[in-house]
């Protein structure tokens, strides 16, 4: 099974930006999609964005649309999430995942099969 290793994250002030990276150990994916989830303290994990592996069309949750950008570098087996105009409510642990398929409705990355270890994003007001 593919292993996912995340990096990036950190603490920023509101309005700041961050980049998360997710490197897959191989391109032997069990599905056709990868994406990002987040989980704030005391809340359930929620889908944020997804993109077909090797594809270009992204899907976003409404509250991050226009502020977050998902992208990938298939030569490096790497998925990225650029977070702009961050808000305190974006504070959460962010997880990358590979999934069976993508869609334009939550959680956008469906039937996850592998998870990254998580990257903390903290936004202060």
mmCIF file of N, CA and C in Angstrom, residues 25-98:
data_model
loop_
_atom_site.group_PDB
_atom_site.id
_atom_site.type_symbol
_atom_site.label_atom_id
_atom_site.label_comp_id
_atom_site.label_asym_id
_atom_site.label_seq_id
_atom_site.Cartn_x
_atom_site.Cartn_y
_atom_site.Cartn_z
ATOM 1 N N UNK A 25 4.860 7.251 -1.640
ATOM 2 C CA UNK A 25 6.031 6.376 -1.724
ATOM 3 C C UNK A 25 6.169 5.713 -3.082
ATOM 4 N N UNK A 26 5.082 5.643 -3.820
ATOM 5 C CA UNK A 26 5.104 5.076 -5.162
ATOM 6 C C UNK A 26 3.883 5.599 -5.911
ATOM 7 N N UNK A 27 3.799 5.263 -7.168
ATOM 8 C CA UNK A 27 2.602 5.641 -7.934
ATOM 9 C C UNK A 27 1.674 4.450 -8.104
ATOM 10 N N UNK A 28 1.814 3.490 -7.214
ATOM 11 C CA UNK A 28 0.948 2.308 -7.236
ATOM 12 C C UNK A 28 -0.300 2.598 -6.393
ATOM 13 N N UNK A 29 -1.107 3.526 -6.892
ATOM 14 C CA UNK A 29 -2.279 3.936 -6.147
ATOM 15 C C UNK A 29 -3.394 2.915 -6.316
ATOM 16 N N UNK A 30 -4.169 2.749 -5.280
ATOM 17 C CA UNK A 30 -5.292 1.808 -5.366
ATOM 18 C C UNK A 30 -6.547 2.492 -5.869
ATOM 19 N N UNK A 31 -6.517 3.801 -6.057
ATOM 20 C CA UNK A 31 -7.674 4.529 -6.562
ATOM 21 C C UNK A 31 -7.270 5.520 -7.619
ATOM 22 N N UNK A 32 -8.198 6.441 -7.924
ATOM 23 C CA UNK A 32 -7.983 7.382 -9.011
ATOM 24 C C UNK A 32 -7.979 8.834 -8.549
ATOM 25 N N UNK A 33 -7.966 9.025 -7.252
ATOM 26 C CA UNK A 33 -8.162 10.376 -6.732
ATOM 27 C C UNK A 33 -7.238 10.585 -5.549
ATOM 28 N N UNK A 34 -6.848 11.813 -5.327
ATOM 29 C CA UNK A 34 -6.243 12.170 -4.057
ATOM 30 C C UNK A 34 -6.713 13.555 -3.649
ATOM 31 N N UNK A 35 -6.602 13.805 -2.371
ATOM 32 C CA UNK A 35 -7.146 15.059 -1.893
ATOM 33 C C UNK A 35 -6.706 15.377 -0.473
ATOM 34 N N UNK A 36 -7.355 16.396 0.059
ATOM 35 C CA UNK A 36 -7.034 16.884 1.403
ATOM 36 C C UNK A 36 -8.292 16.939 2.260
ATOM 37 N N UNK A 37 -8.107 16.535 3.499
ATOM 38 C CA UNK A 37 -9.133 16.618 4.518
ATOM 39 C C UNK A 37 -8.576 17.475 5.649
ATOM 40 N N UNK A 38 -9.447 17.912 6.537
ATOM 41 C CA UNK A 38 -8.987 18.596 7.745
ATOM 42 C C UNK A 38 -9.903 18.249 8.904
ATOM 43 N N UNK A 39 -9.312 18.338 10.084
ATOM 44 C CA UNK A 39 -10.070 18.051 11.295
ATOM 45 C C UNK A 39 -9.685 19.063 12.363
ATOM 46 N N UNK A 40 -10.650 19.892 12.731
ATOM 47 C CA UNK A 40 -10.450 20.852 13.801
ATOM 48 C C UNK A 40 -10.729 20.166 15.132
ATOM 49 N N UNK A 41 -10.184 20.726 16.180
ATOM 50 C CA UNK A 41 -10.369 20.148 17.511
ATOM 51 C C UNK A 41 -11.849 20.030 17.848
ATOM 52 N N UNK A 42 -12.243 18.849 18.258
ATOM 53 C CA UNK A 42 -13.615 18.627 18.651
ATOM 54 C C UNK A 42 -14.608 18.468 17.518
ATOM 55 N N UNK A 43 -14.108 18.435 16.285
ATOM 56 C CA UNK A 43 -14.998 18.316 15.125
ATOM 57 C C UNK A 43 -14.634 17.087 14.308
ATOM 58 N N UNK A 44 -15.550 16.708 13.442
ATOM 59 C CA UNK A 44 -15.309 15.574 12.566
ATOM 60 C C UNK A 44 -14.379 15.979 11.412
ATOM 61 N N UNK A 45 -13.701 14.986 10.871
ATOM 62 C CA UNK A 45 -12.864 15.219 9.710
ATOM 63 C C UNK A 45 -13.742 15.561 8.515
ATOM 64 N N UNK A 46 -13.328 16.558 7.747
ATOM 65 C CA UNK A 46 -14.121 16.985 6.596
ATOM 66 C C UNK A 46 -13.242 17.077 5.361
ATOM 67 N N UNK A 47 -13.843 16.802 4.225
ATOM 68 C CA UNK A 47 -13.131 16.934 2.970
ATOM 69 C C UNK A 47 -12.970 18.393 2.605
ATOM 70 N N UNK A 48 -11.823 18.727 2.034
ATOM 71 C CA UNK A 48 -11.520 20.098 1.661
ATOM 72 C C UNK A 48 -11.433 20.253 0.146
ATOM 73 N N UNK A 49 -10.707 19.336 -0.494
ATOM 74 C CA UNK A 49 -10.480 19.448 -1.931
ATOM 75 C C UNK A 49 -9.985 18.114 -2.470
ATOM 76 N N UNK A 50 -10.134 17.911 -3.751
ATOM 77 C CA UNK A 50 -9.620 16.700 -4.377
ATOM 78 C C UNK A 50 -9.315 16.958 -5.844
ATOM 79 N N UNK A 51 -8.572 16.015 -6.414
ATOM 80 C CA UNK A 51 -8.218 16.101 -7.825
ATOM 81 C C UNK A 51 -7.901 14.700 -8.315
ATOM 82 N N UNK A 52 -8.333 14.384 -9.500
ATOM 83 C CA UNK A 52 -8.016 13.091 -10.088
ATOM 84 C C UNK A 52 -6.495 12.976 -10.241
ATOM 85 N N UNK A 53 -5.947 11.834 -9.874
ATOM 86 C CA UNK A 53 -4.509 11.627 -10.023
ATOM 87 C C UNK A 53 -4.143 11.739 -11.502
ATOM 88 N N UNK A 54 -3.255 12.659 -11.803
ATOM 89 C CA UNK A 54 -2.891 12.910 -13.187
ATOM 90 C C UNK A 54 -3.861 13.803 -13.912
ATOM 91 N N UNK A 55 -4.910 14.242 -13.230
ATOM 92 C CA UNK A 55 -5.906 15.093 -13.849
ATOM 93 C C UNK A 55 -5.683 16.559 -13.529
ATOM 94 N N UNK A 56 -6.649 17.378 -13.932
ATOM 95 C CA UNK A 56 -6.498 18.817 -13.735
ATOM 96 C C UNK A 56 -7.691 19.472 -13.057
ATOM 97 N N UNK A 57 -8.852 18.870 -13.149
ATOM 98 C CA UNK A 57 -10.048 19.521 -12.594
ATOM 99 C C UNK A 57 -10.066 19.329 -11.083
ATOM 100 N N UNK A 58 -10.093 20.432 -10.342
ATOM 101 C CA UNK A 58 -10.152 20.323 -8.887
ATOM 102 C C UNK A 58 -11.579 20.452 -8.367
ATOM 103 N N UNK A 59 -11.808 19.928 -7.201
ATOM 104 C CA UNK A 59 -13.075 20.106 -6.498
ATOM 105 C C UNK A 59 -12.766 20.716 -5.141
ATOM 106 N N UNK A 60 -13.563 21.685 -4.733
ATOM 107 C CA UNK A 60 -13.311 22.397 -3.481
ATOM 108 C C UNK A 60 -14.578 22.523 -2.651
ATOM 109 N N UNK A 61 -14.372 22.511 -1.340
ATOM 110 C CA UNK A 61 -15.459 22.889 -0.438
ATOM 111 C C UNK A 61 -15.723 24.380 -0.614
ATOM 112 N N UNK A 62 -16.959 24.775 -0.410
ATOM 113 C CA UNK A 62 -17.337 26.172 -0.642
ATOM 114 C C UNK A 62 -16.533 27.137 0.219
ATOM 115 N N UNK A 63 -16.213 26.749 1.447
ATOM 116 C CA UNK A 63 -15.569 27.710 2.341
ATOM 117 C C UNK A 63 -14.079 27.882 2.064
ATOM 118 N N UNK A 64 -13.517 27.113 1.133
ATOM 119 C CA UNK A 64 -12.109 27.310 0.778
ATOM 120 C C UNK A 64 -11.953 27.704 -0.689
ATOM 121 N N UNK A 65 -13.024 27.652 -1.425
ATOM 122 C CA UNK A 65 -12.966 27.978 -2.850
ATOM 123 C C UNK A 65 -12.468 29.403 -3.026
ATOM 124 N N UNK A 66 -11.494 29.571 -3.905
ATOM 125 C CA UNK A 66 -10.920 30.890 -4.138
ATOM 126 C C UNK A 66 -9.782 31.240 -3.206
ATOM 127 N N UNK A 67 -9.589 30.429 -2.141
ATOM 128 C CA UNK A 67 -8.493 30.680 -1.197
ATOM 129 C C UNK A 67 -7.463 29.553 -1.196
ATOM 130 N N UNK A 68 -7.890 28.333 -1.442
ATOM 131 C CA UNK A 68 -6.997 27.174 -1.451
ATOM 132 C C UNK A 68 -6.833 26.683 -2.881
ATOM 133 N N UNK A 69 -5.641 26.149 -3.177
ATOM 134 C CA UNK A 69 -5.370 25.599 -4.499
ATOM 135 C C UNK A 69 -4.699 24.245 -4.371
ATOM 136 N N UNK A 70 -5.306 23.246 -4.988
ATOM 137 C CA UNK A 70 -4.715 21.905 -5.023
ATOM 138 C C UNK A 70 -3.952 21.755 -6.332
ATOM 139 N N UNK A 71 -2.805 21.099 -6.264
ATOM 140 C CA UNK A 71 -2.029 20.841 -7.472
ATOM 141 C C UNK A 71 -1.199 19.591 -7.236
ATOM 142 N N UNK A 72 -0.597 19.090 -8.303
ATOM 143 C CA UNK A 72 0.179 17.863 -8.175
ATOM 144 C C UNK A 72 1.353 17.880 -9.145
ATOM 145 N N UNK A 73 2.394 17.167 -8.781
ATOM 146 C CA UNK A 73 3.552 16.947 -9.643
ATOM 147 C C UNK A 73 3.710 15.440 -9.747
ATOM 148 N N UNK A 74 3.211 14.873 -10.819
ATOM 149 C CA UNK A 74 3.195 13.418 -10.947
ATOM 150 C C UNK A 74 4.602 12.827 -11.083
ATOM 151 N N UNK A 75 5.524 13.603 -11.629
ATOM 152 C CA UNK A 75 6.904 13.120 -11.742
ATOM 153 C C UNK A 75 7.513 12.911 -10.365
ATOM 154 N N UNK A 76 7.018 13.665 -9.384
ATOM 155 C CA UNK A 76 7.520 13.565 -8.020
ATOM 156 C C UNK A 76 6.552 12.847 -7.085
ATOM 157 N N UNK A 77 5.458 12.323 -7.638
ATOM 158 C CA UNK A 77 4.430 11.663 -6.814
ATOM 159 C C UNK A 77 4.022 12.563 -5.645
ATOM 160 N N UNK A 78 3.831 13.829 -5.917
ATOM 161 C CA UNK A 78 3.576 14.800 -4.860
ATOM 162 C C UNK A 78 2.298 15.586 -5.114
ATOM 163 N N UNK A 79 1.543 15.728 -4.059
ATOM 164 C CA UNK A 79 0.324 16.525 -4.045
ATOM 165 C C UNK A 79 0.588 17.756 -3.185
ATOM 166 N N UNK A 80 0.062 18.881 -3.615
ATOM 167 C CA UNK A 80 0.250 20.127 -2.870
ATOM 168 C C UNK A 80 -1.101 20.740 -2.502
ATOM 169 N N UNK A 81 -1.074 21.522 -1.455
ATOM 170 C CA UNK A 81 -2.209 22.362 -1.120
ATOM 171 C C UNK A 81 -1.661 23.720 -0.714
ATOM 172 N N UNK A 82 -1.964 24.728 -1.506
ATOM 173 C CA UNK A 82 -1.591 26.097 -1.191
ATOM 174 C C UNK A 82 -2.776 26.776 -0.511
ATOM 175 N N UNK A 83 -2.530 27.311 0.645
ATOM 176 C CA UNK A 83 -3.570 27.942 1.440
ATOM 177 C C UNK A 83 -3.286 29.445 1.495
ATOM 178 N N UNK A 84 -4.216 30.227 0.999
ATOM 179 C CA UNK A 84 -4.086 31.680 0.981
ATOM 180 C C UNK A 84 -5.200 32.318 1.800
ATOM 181 N N UNK A 85 -5.003 33.586 2.163
ATOM 182 C CA UNK A 85 -6.035 34.342 2.883
ATOM 183 C C UNK A 85 -6.586 33.520 4.035
ATOM 184 N N UNK A 86 -5.700 32.962 4.829
ATOM 185 C CA UNK A 86 -6.111 32.055 5.901
ATOM 186 C C UNK A 86 -6.915 32.769 6.964
ATOM 187 N N UNK A 87 -7.862 32.046 7.521
ATOM 188 C CA UNK A 87 -8.738 32.550 8.563
ATOM 189 C C UNK A 87 -8.557 31.699 9.818
ATOM 190 N N UNK A 88 -8.867 32.230 10.981
ATOM 191 C CA UNK A 88 -8.762 31.424 12.205
ATOM 192 C C UNK A 88 -9.570 30.128 12.121
ATOM 193 N N UNK A 89 -10.691 30.161 11.423
ATOM 194 C CA UNK A 89 -11.513 28.952 11.300
ATOM 195 C C UNK A 89 -10.893 27.893 10.402
ATOM 196 N N UNK A 90 -9.778 28.209 9.751
ATOM 197 C CA UNK A 90 -9.045 27.204 8.973
ATOM 198 C C UNK A 90 -8.110 26.385 9.856
ATOM 199 N N UNK A 91 -7.980 26.779 11.121
ATOM 200 C CA UNK A 91 -7.115 26.050 12.045
ATOM 201 C C UNK A 91 -7.591 24.604 12.182
ATOM 202 N N UNK A 92 -6.686 23.674 11.902
ATOM 203 C CA UNK A 92 -7.032 22.248 11.922
ATOM 204 C C UNK A 92 -5.789 21.428 11.611
ATOM 205 N N UNK A 93 -5.920 20.133 11.814
ATOM 206 C CA UNK A 93 -4.932 19.186 11.298
ATOM 207 C C UNK A 93 -5.361 18.837 9.877
ATOM 208 N N UNK A 94 -4.451 18.950 8.951
ATOM 209 C CA UNK A 94 -4.737 18.668 7.555
ATOM 210 C C UNK A 94 -4.116 17.340 7.151
ATOM 211 N N UNK A 95 -4.909 16.525 6.461
ATOM 212 C CA UNK A 95 -4.476 15.191 6.042
ATOM 213 C C UNK A 95 -4.617 15.049 4.534
ATOM 214 N N UNK A 96 -3.607 14.496 3.904
ATOM 215 C CA UNK A 96 -3.780 14.096 2.510
ATOM 216 C C UNK A 96 -4.230 12.631 2.479
ATOM 217 N N UNK A 97 -4.847 12.267 1.390
ATOM 218 C CA UNK A 97 -5.352 10.905 1.261
ATOM 219 C C UNK A 97 -5.443 10.531 -0.206
ATOM 220 N N UNK A 98 -5.301 9.238 -0.477
ATOM 221 C CA UNK A 98 -5.650 8.706 -1.785
ATOM 222 C C UNK A 98 -7.015 8.039 -1.637
#
